[in-house]
Short mmCIF file of C-alpha atoms in Angstrom, two decimals:
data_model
loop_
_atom_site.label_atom_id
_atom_site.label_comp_id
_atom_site.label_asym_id
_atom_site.label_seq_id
_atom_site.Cartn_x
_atom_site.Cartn_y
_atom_site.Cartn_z
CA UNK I 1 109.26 87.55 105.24
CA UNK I 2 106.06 87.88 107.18
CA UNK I 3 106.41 91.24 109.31
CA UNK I 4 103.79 91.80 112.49
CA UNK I 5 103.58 94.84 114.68
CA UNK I 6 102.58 92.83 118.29
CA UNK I 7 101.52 96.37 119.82
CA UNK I 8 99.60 97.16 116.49
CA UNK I 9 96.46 95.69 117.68
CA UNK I 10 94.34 94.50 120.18
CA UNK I 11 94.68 91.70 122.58
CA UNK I 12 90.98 90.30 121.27
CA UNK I 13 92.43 90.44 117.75
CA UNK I 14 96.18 89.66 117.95
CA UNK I 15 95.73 85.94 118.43
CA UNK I 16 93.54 85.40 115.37
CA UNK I 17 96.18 87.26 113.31
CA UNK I 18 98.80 85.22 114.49
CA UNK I 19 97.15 81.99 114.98
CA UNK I 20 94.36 82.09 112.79
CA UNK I 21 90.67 81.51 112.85
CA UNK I 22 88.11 78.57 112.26
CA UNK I 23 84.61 79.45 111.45
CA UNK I 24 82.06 80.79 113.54
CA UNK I 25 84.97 81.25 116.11
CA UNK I 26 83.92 84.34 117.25
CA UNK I 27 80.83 86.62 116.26
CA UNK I 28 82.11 87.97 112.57
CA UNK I 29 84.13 84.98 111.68
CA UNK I 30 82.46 83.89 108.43
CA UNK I 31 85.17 81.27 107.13
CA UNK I 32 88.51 79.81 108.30
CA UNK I 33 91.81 82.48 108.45
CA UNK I 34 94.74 81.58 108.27
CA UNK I 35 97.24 83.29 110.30
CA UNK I 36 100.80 85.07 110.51
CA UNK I 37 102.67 81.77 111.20
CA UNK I 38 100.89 79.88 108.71
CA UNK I 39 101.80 82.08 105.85
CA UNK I 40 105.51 82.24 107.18
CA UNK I 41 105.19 78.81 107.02
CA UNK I 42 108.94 77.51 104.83
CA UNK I 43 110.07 81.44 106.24
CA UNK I 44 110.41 83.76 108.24
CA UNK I 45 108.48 86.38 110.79
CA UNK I 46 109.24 88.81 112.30
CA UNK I 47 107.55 90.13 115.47
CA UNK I 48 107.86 93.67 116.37
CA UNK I 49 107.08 94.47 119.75
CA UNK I 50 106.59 91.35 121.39
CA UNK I 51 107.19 92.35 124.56
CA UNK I 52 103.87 93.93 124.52
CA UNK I 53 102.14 90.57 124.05
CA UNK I 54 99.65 89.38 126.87
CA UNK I 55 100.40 86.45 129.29
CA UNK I 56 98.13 84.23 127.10
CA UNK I 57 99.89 84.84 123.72
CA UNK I 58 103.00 84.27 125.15
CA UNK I 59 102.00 80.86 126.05
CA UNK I 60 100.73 80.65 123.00
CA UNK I 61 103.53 81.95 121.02
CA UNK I 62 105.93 79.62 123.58
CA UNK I 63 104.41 76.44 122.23
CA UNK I 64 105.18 77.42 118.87
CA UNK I 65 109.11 78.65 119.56
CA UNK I 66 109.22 75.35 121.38
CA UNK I 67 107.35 72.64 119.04
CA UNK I 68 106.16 74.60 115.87
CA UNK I 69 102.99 73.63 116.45
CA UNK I 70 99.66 75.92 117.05
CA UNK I 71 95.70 76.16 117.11
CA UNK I 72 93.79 78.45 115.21
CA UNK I 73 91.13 80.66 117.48
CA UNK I 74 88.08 78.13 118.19
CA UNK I 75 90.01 75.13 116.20
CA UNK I 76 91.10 71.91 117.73
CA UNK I 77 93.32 70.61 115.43
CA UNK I 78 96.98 71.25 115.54
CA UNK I 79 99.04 72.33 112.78
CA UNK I 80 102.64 72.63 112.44
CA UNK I 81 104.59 75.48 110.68
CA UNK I 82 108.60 75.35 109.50
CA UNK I 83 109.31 79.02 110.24
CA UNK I 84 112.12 81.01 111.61
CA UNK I 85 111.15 83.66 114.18
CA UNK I 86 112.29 86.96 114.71
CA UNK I 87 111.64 89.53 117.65
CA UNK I 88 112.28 92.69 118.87
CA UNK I 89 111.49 94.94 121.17
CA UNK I 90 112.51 97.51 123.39
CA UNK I 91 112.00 96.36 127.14
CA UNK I 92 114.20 94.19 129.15
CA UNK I 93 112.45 91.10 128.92
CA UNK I 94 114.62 89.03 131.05
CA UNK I 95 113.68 91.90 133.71
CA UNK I 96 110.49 91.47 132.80
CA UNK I 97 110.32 88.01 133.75
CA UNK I 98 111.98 88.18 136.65
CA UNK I 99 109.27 90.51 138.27
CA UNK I 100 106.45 88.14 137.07
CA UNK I 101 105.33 90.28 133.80
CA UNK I 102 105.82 87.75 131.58
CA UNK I 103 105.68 84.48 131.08
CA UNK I 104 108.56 81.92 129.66
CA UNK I 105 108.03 83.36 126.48
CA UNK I 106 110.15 85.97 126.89
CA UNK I 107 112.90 84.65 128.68
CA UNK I 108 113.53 81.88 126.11
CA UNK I 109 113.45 84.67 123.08
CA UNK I 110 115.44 86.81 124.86
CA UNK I 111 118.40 84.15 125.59
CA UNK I 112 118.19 82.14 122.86
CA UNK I 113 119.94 84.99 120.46
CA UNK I 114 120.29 88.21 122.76
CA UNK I 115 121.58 91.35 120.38
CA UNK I 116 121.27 94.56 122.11
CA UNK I 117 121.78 97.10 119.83
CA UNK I 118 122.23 100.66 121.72
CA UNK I 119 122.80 102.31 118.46
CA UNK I 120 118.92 101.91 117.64
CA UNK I 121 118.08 104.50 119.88
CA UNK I 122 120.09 107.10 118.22
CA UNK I 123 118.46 105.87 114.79
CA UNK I 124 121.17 105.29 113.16
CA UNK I 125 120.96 102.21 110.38
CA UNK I 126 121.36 98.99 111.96
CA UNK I 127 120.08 97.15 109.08
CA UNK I 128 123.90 95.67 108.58
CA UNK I 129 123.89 93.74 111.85
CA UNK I 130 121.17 91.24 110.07
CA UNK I 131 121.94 88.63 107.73
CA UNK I 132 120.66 88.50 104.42
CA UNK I 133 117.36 86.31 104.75
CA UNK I 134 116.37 84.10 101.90
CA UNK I 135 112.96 82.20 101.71
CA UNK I 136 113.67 80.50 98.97
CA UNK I 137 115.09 77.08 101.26
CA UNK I 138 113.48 76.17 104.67
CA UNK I 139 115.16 77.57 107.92
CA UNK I 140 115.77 74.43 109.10
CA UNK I 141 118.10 73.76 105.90
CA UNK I 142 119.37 77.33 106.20
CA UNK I 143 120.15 77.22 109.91
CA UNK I 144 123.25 74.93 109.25
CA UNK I 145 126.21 75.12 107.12
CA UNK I 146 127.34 72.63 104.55
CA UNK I 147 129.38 71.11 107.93
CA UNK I 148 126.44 70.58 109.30
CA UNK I 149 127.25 73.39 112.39
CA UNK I 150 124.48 75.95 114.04
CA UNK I 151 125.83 79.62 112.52
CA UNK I 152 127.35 81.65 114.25
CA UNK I 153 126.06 84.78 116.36
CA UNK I 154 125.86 88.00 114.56
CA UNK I 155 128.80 90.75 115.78
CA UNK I 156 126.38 92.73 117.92
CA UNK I 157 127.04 95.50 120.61
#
């Protein structure tokens, strides 16, 4: 599992981490990068924070909830990544959205499995609400059971 802090580091930065970088992209880029979602790529990521991401990386980060498929920073070719995504954070993003502070992004990772877990805020271990990740098999093969059926939603509060 692939694990990125979205508040961690600067907006000029964050989308060659996650995207990647061709060369001479930017002043200091001396050779293709390969980013977060590439080496998830067959896994998983996890993105802390992402309600701290910019309107542009959410558009960004839409494309690749929505068709797995990205540019690296200064790149015109598309690649495509098999990953499962992950995200937390600790604002309302469906609020968010609603006033205009963020993009589709947002709204989509925010519905498409909502677990609000108020015991976070105490500290207490929540580790137990998350199932047991394995990247040994693709998500795609892992996100249905032998019947062929999405899983179900985790037992959250």
């Amino acid at each position: 599992m692939i694990k990125f802090n979205c508040a961690a580091l600067p907006e000029s930065l964050l989308e060659s981490e996650l995207f990647g970088h061709e060369k001479g992209a930017f002043t200091g880029a001396m050779g293709l990068r390969r980013g977060r979602f590439e080496e998830a790529d067959g896994g998983t990521i996890f993105l802390d924070e992402v309600g701290e991401l910019s309107l542009g990386v959410e558009a960004k980060l839409l494309r690749v909830l929505q068709e797995r498929a990205f540019e690296r920073v200064g790149g015109n070719k598309t690649g495509t990544v098999d990953i499962r995504i992950v995200a937390a954070t600790n604002k309302d993003l469906t609020a968010m959205a609603a006033r205009g502070n963020s993009a589709r992004t947002s709204t989509f990772a925010s519905t498409s499995f909502p677990c609000s877990c108020r015991r976070c805020a105490t500290g207490a271990a929540t580790s137990s609400l998350w199932p047991n990740i394995s990247s040994s098999a693709s998500p795609r093969r892992q996100a249905r059971s032998s019947t062929g059926s999405p899983p179900r939603r985790l037992p959250c509060s």
